[in-house]
Coordinates of C-alpha atoms in Angstrom, one line a residue:
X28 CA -48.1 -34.0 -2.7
X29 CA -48.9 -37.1 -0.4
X30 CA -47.3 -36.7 2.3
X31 CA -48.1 -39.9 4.2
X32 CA -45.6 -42.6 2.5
X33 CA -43.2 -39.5 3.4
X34 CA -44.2 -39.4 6.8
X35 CA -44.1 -43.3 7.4
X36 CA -40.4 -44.4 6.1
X37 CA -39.4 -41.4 8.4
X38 CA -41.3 -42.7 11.6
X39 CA -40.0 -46.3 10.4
X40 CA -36.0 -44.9 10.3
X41 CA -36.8 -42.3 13.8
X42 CA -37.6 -46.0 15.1
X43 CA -34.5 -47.8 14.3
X44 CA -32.1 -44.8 15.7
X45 CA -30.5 -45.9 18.5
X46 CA -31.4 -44.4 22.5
X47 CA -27.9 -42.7 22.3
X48 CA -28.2 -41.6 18.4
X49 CA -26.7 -38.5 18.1
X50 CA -28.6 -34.9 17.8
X51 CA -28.0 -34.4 14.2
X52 CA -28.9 -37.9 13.0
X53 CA -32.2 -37.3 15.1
X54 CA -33.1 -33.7 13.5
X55 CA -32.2 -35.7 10.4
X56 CA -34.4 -38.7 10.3
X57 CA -36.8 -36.6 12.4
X58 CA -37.4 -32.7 11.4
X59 CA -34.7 -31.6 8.0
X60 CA -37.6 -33.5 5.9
X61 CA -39.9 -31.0 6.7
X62 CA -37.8 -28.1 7.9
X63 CA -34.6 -28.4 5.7
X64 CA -31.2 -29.7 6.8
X65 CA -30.3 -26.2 8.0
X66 CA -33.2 -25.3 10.2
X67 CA -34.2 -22.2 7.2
X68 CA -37.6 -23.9 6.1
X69 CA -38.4 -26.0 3.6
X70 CA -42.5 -27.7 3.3
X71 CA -42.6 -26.7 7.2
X72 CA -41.4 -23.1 8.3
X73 CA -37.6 -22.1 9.9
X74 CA -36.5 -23.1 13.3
X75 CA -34.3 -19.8 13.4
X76 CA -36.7 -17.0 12.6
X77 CA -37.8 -16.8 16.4
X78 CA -41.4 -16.8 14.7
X79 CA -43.3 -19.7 16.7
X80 CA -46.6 -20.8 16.5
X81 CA -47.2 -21.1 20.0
X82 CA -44.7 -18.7 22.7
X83 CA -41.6 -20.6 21.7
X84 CA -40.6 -21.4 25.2
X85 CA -38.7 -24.4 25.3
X86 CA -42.1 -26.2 27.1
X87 CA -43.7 -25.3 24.0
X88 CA -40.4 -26.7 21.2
X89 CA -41.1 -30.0 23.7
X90 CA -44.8 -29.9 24.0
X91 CA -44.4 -29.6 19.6
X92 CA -42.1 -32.3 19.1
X93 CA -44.0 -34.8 21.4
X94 CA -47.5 -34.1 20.6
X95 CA -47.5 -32.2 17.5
X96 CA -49.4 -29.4 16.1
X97 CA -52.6 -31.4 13.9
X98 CA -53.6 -27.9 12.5
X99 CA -50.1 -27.5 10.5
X100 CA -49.9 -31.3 9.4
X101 CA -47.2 -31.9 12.2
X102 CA -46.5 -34.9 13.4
X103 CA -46.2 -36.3 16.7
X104 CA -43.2 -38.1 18.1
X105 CA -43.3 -38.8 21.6
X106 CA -44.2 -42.6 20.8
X107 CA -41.0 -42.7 18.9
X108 CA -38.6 -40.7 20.8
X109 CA -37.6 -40.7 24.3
X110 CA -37.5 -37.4 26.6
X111 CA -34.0 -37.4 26.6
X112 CA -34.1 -37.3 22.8
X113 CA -36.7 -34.4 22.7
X114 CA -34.5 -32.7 24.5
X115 CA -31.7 -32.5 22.8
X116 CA -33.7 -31.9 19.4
X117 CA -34.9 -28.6 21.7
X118 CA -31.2 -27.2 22.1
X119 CA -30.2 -28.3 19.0
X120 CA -32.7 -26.0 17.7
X121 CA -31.6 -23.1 20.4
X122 CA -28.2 -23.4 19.0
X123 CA -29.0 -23.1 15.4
X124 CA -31.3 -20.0 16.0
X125 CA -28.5 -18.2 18.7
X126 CA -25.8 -18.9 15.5
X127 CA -28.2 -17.0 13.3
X128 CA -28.3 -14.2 15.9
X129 CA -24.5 -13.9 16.5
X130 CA -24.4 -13.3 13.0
X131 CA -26.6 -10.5 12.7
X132 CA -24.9 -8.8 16.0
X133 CA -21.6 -6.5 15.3
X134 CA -18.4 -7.0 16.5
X135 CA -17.0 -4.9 19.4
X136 CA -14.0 -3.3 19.2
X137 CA -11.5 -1.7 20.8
X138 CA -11.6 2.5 21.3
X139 CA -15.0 2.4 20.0
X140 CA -17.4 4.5 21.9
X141 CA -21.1 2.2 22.2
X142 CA -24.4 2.6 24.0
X143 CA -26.5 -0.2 26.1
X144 CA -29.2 0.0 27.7
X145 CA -28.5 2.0 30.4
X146 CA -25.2 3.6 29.9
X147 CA -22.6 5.1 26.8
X148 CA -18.9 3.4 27.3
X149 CA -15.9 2.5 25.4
X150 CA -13.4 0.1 26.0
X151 CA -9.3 0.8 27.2
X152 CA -6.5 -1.9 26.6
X153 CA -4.7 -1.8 29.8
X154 CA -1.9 -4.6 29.5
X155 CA -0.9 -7.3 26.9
X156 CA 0.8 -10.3 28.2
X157 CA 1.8 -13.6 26.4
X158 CA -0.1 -16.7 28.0
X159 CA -3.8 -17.2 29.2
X160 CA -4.6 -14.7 31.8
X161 CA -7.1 -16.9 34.7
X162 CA -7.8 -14.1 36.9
X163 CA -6.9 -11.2 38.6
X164 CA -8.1 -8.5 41.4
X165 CA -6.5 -5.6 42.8
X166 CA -4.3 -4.5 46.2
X167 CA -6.0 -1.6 48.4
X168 CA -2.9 0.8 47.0
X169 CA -4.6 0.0 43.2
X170 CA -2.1 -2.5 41.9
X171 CA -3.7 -5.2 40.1
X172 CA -2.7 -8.9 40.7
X173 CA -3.4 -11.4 37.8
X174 CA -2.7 -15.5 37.2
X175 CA -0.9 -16.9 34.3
X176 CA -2.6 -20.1 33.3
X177 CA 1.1 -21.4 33.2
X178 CA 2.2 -20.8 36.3
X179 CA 3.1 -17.1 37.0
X180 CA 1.6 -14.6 39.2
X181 CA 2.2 -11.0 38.2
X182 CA 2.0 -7.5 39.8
X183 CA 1.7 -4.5 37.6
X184 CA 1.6 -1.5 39.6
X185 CA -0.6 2.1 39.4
X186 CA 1.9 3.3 37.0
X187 CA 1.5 0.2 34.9
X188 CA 4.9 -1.4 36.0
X189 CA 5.0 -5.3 35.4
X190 CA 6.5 -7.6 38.1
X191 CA 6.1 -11.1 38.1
X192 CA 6.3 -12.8 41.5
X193 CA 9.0 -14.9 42.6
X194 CA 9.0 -18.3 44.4
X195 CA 4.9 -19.2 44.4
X196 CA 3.9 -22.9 43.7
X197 CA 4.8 -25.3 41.3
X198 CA 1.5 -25.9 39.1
X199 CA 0.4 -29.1 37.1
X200 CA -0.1 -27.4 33.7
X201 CA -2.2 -29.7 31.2
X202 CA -5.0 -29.1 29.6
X203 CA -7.3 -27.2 31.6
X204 CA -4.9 -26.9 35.0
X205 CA -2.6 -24.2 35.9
X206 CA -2.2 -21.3 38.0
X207 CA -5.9 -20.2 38.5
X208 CA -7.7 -17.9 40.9
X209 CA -5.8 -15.1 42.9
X210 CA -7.7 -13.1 46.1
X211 CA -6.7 -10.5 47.9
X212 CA -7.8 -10.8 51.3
X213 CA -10.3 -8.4 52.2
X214 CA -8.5 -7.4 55.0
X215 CA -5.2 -7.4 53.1
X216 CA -4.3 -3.9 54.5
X217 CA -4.3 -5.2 58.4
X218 CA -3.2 -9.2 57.4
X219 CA -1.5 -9.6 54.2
X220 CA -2.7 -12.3 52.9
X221 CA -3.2 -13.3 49.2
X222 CA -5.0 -16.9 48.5
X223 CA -4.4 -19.1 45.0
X224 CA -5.6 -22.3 43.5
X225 CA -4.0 -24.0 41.3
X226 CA -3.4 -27.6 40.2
X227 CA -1.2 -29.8 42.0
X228 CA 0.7 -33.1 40.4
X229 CA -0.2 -36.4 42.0
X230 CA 1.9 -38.6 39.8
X231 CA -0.2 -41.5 37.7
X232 CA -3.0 -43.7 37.7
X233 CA -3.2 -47.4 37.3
X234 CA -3.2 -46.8 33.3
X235 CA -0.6 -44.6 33.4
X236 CA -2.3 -40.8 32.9
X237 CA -0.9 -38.2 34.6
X238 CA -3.2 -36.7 37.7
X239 CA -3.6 -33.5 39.9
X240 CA -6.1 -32.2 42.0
X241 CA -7.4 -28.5 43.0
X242 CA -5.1 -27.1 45.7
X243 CA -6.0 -24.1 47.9
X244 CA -3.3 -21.6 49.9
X245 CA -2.6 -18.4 50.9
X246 CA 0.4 -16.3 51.3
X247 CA 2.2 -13.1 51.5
X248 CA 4.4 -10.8 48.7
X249 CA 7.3 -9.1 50.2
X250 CA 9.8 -7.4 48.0
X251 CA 8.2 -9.2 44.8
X252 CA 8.4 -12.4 46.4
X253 CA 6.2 -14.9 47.3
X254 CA 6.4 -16.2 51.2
X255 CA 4.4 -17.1 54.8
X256 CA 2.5 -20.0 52.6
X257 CA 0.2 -22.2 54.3
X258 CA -1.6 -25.1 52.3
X259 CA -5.5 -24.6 53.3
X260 CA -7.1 -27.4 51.1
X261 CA -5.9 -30.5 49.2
X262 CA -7.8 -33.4 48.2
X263 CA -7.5 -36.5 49.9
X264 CA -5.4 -39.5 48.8
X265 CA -8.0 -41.7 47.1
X266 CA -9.6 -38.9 45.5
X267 CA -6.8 -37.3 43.5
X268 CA -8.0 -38.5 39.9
X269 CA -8.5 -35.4 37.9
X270 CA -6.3 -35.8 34.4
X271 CA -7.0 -32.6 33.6
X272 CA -10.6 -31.4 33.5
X273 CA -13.0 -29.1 35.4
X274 CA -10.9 -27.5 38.2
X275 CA -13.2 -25.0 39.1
X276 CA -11.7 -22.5 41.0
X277 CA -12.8 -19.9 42.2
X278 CA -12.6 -17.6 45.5
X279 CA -15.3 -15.7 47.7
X280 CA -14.8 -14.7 51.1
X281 CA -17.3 -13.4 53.7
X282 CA -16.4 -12.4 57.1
X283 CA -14.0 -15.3 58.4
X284 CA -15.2 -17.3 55.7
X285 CA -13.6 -19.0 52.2
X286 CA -15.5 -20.1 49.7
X287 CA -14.2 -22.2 46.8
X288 CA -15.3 -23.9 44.1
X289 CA -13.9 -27.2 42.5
X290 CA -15.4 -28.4 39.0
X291 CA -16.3 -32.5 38.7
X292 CA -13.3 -33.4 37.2
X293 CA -14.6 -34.8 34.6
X294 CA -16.0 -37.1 37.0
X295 CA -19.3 -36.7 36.5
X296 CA -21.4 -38.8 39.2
X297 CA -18.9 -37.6 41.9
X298 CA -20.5 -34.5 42.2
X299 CA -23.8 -36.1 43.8
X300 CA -21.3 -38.4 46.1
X301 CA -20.3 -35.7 49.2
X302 CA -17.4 -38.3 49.7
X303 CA -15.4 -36.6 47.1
X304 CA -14.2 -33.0 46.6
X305 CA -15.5 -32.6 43.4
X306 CA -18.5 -31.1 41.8
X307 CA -18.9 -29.0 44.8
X308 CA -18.6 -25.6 46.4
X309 CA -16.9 -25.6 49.9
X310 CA -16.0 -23.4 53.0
X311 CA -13.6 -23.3 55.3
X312 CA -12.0 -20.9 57.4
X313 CA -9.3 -18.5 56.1
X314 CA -6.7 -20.6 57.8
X315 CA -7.7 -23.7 56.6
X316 CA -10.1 -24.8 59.4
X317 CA -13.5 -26.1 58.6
X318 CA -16.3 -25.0 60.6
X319 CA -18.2 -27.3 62.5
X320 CA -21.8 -26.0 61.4
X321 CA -20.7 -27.0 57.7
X322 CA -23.7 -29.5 56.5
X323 CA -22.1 -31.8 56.1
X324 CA -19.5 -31.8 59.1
X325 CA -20.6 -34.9 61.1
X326 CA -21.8 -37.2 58.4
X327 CA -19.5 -40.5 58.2
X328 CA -16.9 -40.7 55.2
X329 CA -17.9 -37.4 54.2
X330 CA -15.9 -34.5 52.7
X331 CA -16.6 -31.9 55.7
X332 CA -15.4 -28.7 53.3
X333 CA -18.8 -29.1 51.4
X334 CA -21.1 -26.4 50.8
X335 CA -22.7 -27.3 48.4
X336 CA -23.0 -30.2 46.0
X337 CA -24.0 -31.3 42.7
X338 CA -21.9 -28.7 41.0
X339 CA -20.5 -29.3 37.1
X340 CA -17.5 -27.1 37.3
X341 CA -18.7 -23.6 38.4
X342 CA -15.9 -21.1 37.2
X343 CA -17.4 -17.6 38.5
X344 CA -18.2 -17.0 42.4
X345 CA -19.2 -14.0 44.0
X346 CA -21.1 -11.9 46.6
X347 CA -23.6 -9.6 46.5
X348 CA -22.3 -7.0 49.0
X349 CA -25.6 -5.4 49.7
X350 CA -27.6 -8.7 50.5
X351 CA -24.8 -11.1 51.6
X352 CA -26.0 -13.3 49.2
X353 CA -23.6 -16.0 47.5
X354 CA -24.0 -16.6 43.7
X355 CA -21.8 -18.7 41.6
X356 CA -21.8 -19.2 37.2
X357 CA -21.7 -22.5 36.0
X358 CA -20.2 -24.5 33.0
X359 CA -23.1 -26.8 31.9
X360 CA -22.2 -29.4 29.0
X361 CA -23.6 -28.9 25.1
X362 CA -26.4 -26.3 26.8
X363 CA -27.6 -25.4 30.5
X364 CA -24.9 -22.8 31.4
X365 CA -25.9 -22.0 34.9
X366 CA -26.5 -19.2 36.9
X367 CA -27.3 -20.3 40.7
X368 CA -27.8 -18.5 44.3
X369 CA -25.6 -20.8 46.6
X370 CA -27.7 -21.9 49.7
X371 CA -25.8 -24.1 52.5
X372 CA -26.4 -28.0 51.9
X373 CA -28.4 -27.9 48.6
X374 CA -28.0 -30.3 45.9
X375 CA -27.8 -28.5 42.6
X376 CA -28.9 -31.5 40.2
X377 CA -25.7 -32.6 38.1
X378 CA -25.7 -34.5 36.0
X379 CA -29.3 -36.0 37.1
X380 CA -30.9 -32.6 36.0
X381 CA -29.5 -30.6 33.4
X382 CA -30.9 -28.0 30.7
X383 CA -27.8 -29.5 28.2
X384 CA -26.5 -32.7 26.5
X385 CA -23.0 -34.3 25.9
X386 CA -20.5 -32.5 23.8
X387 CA -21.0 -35.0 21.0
X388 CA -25.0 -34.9 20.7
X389 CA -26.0 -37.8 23.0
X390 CA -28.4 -37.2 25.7
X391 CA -27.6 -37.2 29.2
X392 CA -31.0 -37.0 31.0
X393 CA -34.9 -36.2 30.1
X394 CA -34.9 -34.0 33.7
X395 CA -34.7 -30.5 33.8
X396 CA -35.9 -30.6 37.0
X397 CA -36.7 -32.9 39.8
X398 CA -37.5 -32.9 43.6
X399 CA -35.0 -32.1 46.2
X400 CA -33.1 -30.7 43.6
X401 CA -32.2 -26.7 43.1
X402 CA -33.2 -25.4 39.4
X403 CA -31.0 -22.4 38.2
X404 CA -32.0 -18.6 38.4
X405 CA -30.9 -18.5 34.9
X406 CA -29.9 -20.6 32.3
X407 CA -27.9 -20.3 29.3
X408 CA -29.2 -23.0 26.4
X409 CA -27.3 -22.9 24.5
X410 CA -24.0 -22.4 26.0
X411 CA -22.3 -19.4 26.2
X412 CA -19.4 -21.4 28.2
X413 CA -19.8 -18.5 31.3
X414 CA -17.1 -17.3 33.4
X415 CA -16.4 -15.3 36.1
X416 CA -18.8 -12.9 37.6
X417 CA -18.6 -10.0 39.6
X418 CA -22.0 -7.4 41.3
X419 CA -20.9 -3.6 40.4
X420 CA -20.2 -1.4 43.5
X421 CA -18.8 1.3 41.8
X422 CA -20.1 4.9 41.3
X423 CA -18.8 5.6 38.0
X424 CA -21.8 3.7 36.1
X425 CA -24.9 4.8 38.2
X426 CA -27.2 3.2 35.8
X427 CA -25.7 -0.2 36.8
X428 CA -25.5 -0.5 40.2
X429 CA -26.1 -3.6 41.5
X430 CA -25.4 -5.6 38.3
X431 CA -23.8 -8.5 37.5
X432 CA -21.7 -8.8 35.2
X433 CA -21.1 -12.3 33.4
X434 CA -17.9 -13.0 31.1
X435 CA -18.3 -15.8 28.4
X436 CA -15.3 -17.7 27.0
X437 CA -16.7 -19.1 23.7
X438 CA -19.7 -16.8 22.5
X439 CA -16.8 -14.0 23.7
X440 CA -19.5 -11.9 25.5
X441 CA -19.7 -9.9 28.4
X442 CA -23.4 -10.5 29.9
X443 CA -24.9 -7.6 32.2
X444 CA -28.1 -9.0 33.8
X445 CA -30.2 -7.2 36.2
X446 CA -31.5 -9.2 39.1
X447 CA -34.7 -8.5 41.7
X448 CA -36.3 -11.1 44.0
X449 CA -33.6 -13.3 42.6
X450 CA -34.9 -13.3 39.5
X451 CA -32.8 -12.1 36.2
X452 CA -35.2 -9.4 34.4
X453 CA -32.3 -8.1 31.7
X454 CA -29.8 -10.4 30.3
X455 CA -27.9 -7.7 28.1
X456 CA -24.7 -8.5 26.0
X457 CA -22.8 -5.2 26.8
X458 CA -19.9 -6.4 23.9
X459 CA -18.5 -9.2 21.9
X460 CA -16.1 -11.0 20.0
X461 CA -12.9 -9.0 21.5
X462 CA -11.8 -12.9 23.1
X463 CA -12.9 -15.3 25.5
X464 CA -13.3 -12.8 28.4
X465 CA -12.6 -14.9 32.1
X466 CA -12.4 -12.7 34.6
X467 CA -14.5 -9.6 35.6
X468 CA -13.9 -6.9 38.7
X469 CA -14.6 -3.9 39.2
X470 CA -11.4 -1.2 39.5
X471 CA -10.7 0.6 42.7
X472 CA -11.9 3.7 40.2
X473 CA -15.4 2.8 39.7
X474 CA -14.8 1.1 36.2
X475 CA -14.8 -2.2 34.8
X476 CA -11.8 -4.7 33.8
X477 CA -12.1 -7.6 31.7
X478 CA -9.4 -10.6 31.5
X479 CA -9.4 -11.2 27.3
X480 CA -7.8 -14.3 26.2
X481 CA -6.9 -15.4 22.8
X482 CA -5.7 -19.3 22.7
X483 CA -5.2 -19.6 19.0
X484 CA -2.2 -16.8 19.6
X485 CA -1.8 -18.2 23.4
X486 CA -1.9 -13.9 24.2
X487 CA -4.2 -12.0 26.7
X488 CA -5.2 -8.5 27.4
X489 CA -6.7 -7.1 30.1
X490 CA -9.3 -3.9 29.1
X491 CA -11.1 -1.4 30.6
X492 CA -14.7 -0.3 30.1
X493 CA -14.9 3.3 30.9
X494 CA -17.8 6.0 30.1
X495 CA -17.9 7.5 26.9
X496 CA -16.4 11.1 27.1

């Protein structure tokens, strides 16, 4: 067969696609000719085989696309399409091959004894609850604290009695706002104090949408009830926008120190302005001062809370107890889940660099990089919509100390990667497709509790992972 007339009316329709053409009318006009409408093969080989010519790094899928391979007969396209365009042909392809794996992969289950890598476990239900469990940690005495997406903080004690605090907040709950982190202070036993975020009502916009913005306090339980609160955070006037997207939040705290993260709020180019709260991780103190060595502390108009900036909406935070080191996850867009090591003052690149593309296909940027701008440690392409995070210090699972474990809300996976010299040398999937899994902490006891959430029947559980007897 000629393949040349072929080959030119689909360079002619490639050319009359527009910048912002979506990925799947690009891979159409542009590769299902040749490779089939489903990525399987048809005159040219699959997409979702993993079997590349060349290392199948995504350099090389770009290198490919541009330049083409002359010893297979494949054509190039970097005349015809832009790097932003490339780019999102490259994760449309990740995606298609990473949906051919998760089909292959078994379920996990519940009860069912398993082996990883390193260790042999099984999972433990330890509480159902109706609603979206956000996140939860445990009290010194071992009873575990946990966040109702709606607005309820519970207690559920060592003998597994449920209490649901009285008399905390009001929350703004739309879409993706609500009651959301809960953090014992590290010094709980000498101070008392328990912090929250959740999202607070700030009435309308100018067309009418209802607003909120992240708000951060602490307080104290006595007798089941919430008290002592003190407001440590709140956006400023102007900046209280959000209607209902990419809170963050997330705690840490080190020494006299909290951390917090707050998402872009679906404010995208905020997150590179640091006159705005969002798209960034700050500090303050635990009372609610900000310290003066911040990076940002003495620059005009700016928000003096930042950290960092450049943040999409960064839903895990955590430190590494044994090198001080802060690391936060990441929600990227369609691709470029993030996994970063949070250093004072950097600029972490959205949405000028990203490894993803919008939700509906279009491109967002050619970069993946670009100077003065701090690449991830790991990156998730495509996304595995990552979650909290949490280093095990526990002694039950020797073979993991030192991991991190990473939950996923829509590939419903809980990650385990193995980090040296700040590098990730194991991503393993230790289970899947129990639920969206949020939160992750290690018990008191040495094992490992999971937040499981299940939105279609608006129900959670919270499990264990324990060794295998």
């Amino acid at each position: 067969m000629n393949k040349l007339p072929i080959l030119g009316a689909m360079l002619a329709s490639i050319t009359s696609l527009p910048s912002q053409a979506k990925v799947e009318e690009l891979f159409k006009s542009t590769c299902a000719s040749c490779h089939g409408e489903t990525l399987m093969g048809a005159m040219a080989p699959s997409l979702v085989d993993n079997t590349w010519l060349t290392d199948g790094t995504d350099k090389a899928l770009t290198n490919a696309i541009k330049n083409g391979i002359s010893k297979v007969g494949m054509p190039a396209f970097g005349e015809t399409l832009s790097d932003e365009q490339v780019r999102t042909l490259v994760v449309y392809i990740r995606e298609a091959g990473a949906k051919v794996e998760r089909q292959k992969a078994p379920e996990s289950s519940l009860g069912k004894v398993f082996t990883t890598k390193h260790q042999t476990v099984t999972t433990q239900e330890i509480l159902t609850s109706e609603g979206i469990i956000w996140a939860m940690d445990f009290l010194p005495d071992g009873s575990l604290l946990y966040t109702l997406l709606q607005g309820e903080l519970w207690m559920m004690s060592k003998n597994g009695k449920k209490t649901q605090v009285i008399g905390i907040p009001e929350v703004w709950h739309n879409r993706q706002g609500g009651l959301l982190d809960v953090y014992p202070d590290p010094q709980y036993s000498q101070n008392g104090w328990i912090y929250l975020s959740f999202s607070q009502a700030a009435g309308k916009n100018d067309n009418g949408d209802e607003i909120a913005f992240t708000k951060i306090v602490r307080g104290k339980i006595n007798d089941g009830k919430w008290g002592s609160e003190q407001t440590l955070f709140e956006a400023k006037l102007d900046n209280r926008k959000n209607r209902g997207w990419h809170f963050g939040s997330r705690f840490a705290i080190q020494g006299d120190y909290l951390f917090f993260t707050n998402g872009d709020e679906g404010h995208q180019n905020d997150a590179q302005s640091i006159t705005t709260q969002n798209g960034k991780i700050h500090r303050i103190f635990k009372d609610g001062r900000i310290p003066k060595d911040n990076p940002f502390y003495n620059e005009k108009g700016a928000q003096q809370t930042i950290w960092t900036y450049g943040n999409r909406n960064p839903q895990g935070l955590t430190i590494n107890q044994t090198t001080g080191d802060l690391w936060s996850t990441e929600h990227g867009p369609r691709g470029g889940d993030e996994l970063n090591l949070i250093t004072k003052g950097v600029n972490y690149g959205w949405p000028k660099v990203t490894f993803g593309m919008n939700y509906n296909g279009t491109p967002i940027t050619e970069h993946t990089e670009l100077p003065g701008m701090q690449s991830p440690i790991h990156h998730w392409t495509p996304s595995i919509a990552v979650a909290g995070i949490n280093f095990y210090t526990g002694n039950v699972f020797k073979n993991w100390q030192g991991d991190l474990f990473v939950g996923s809300l829509a590939k419903k996976q809980l990650h385990r990667l193995r980090i040296e010299n700040n590098q990730v040398i194991e991503d393993e999937i230790i289970l899947k497709g129990l639920g969206r899994i949020r939160d992750v902490v290690t018990a008191p006891n040495g094992t490992i509790y999971l937040t499981i959430n299940d939105r279609n029947n608006n129900e959670s559980k919270i499990i264990s992972i324990l060794p295998a007897s």
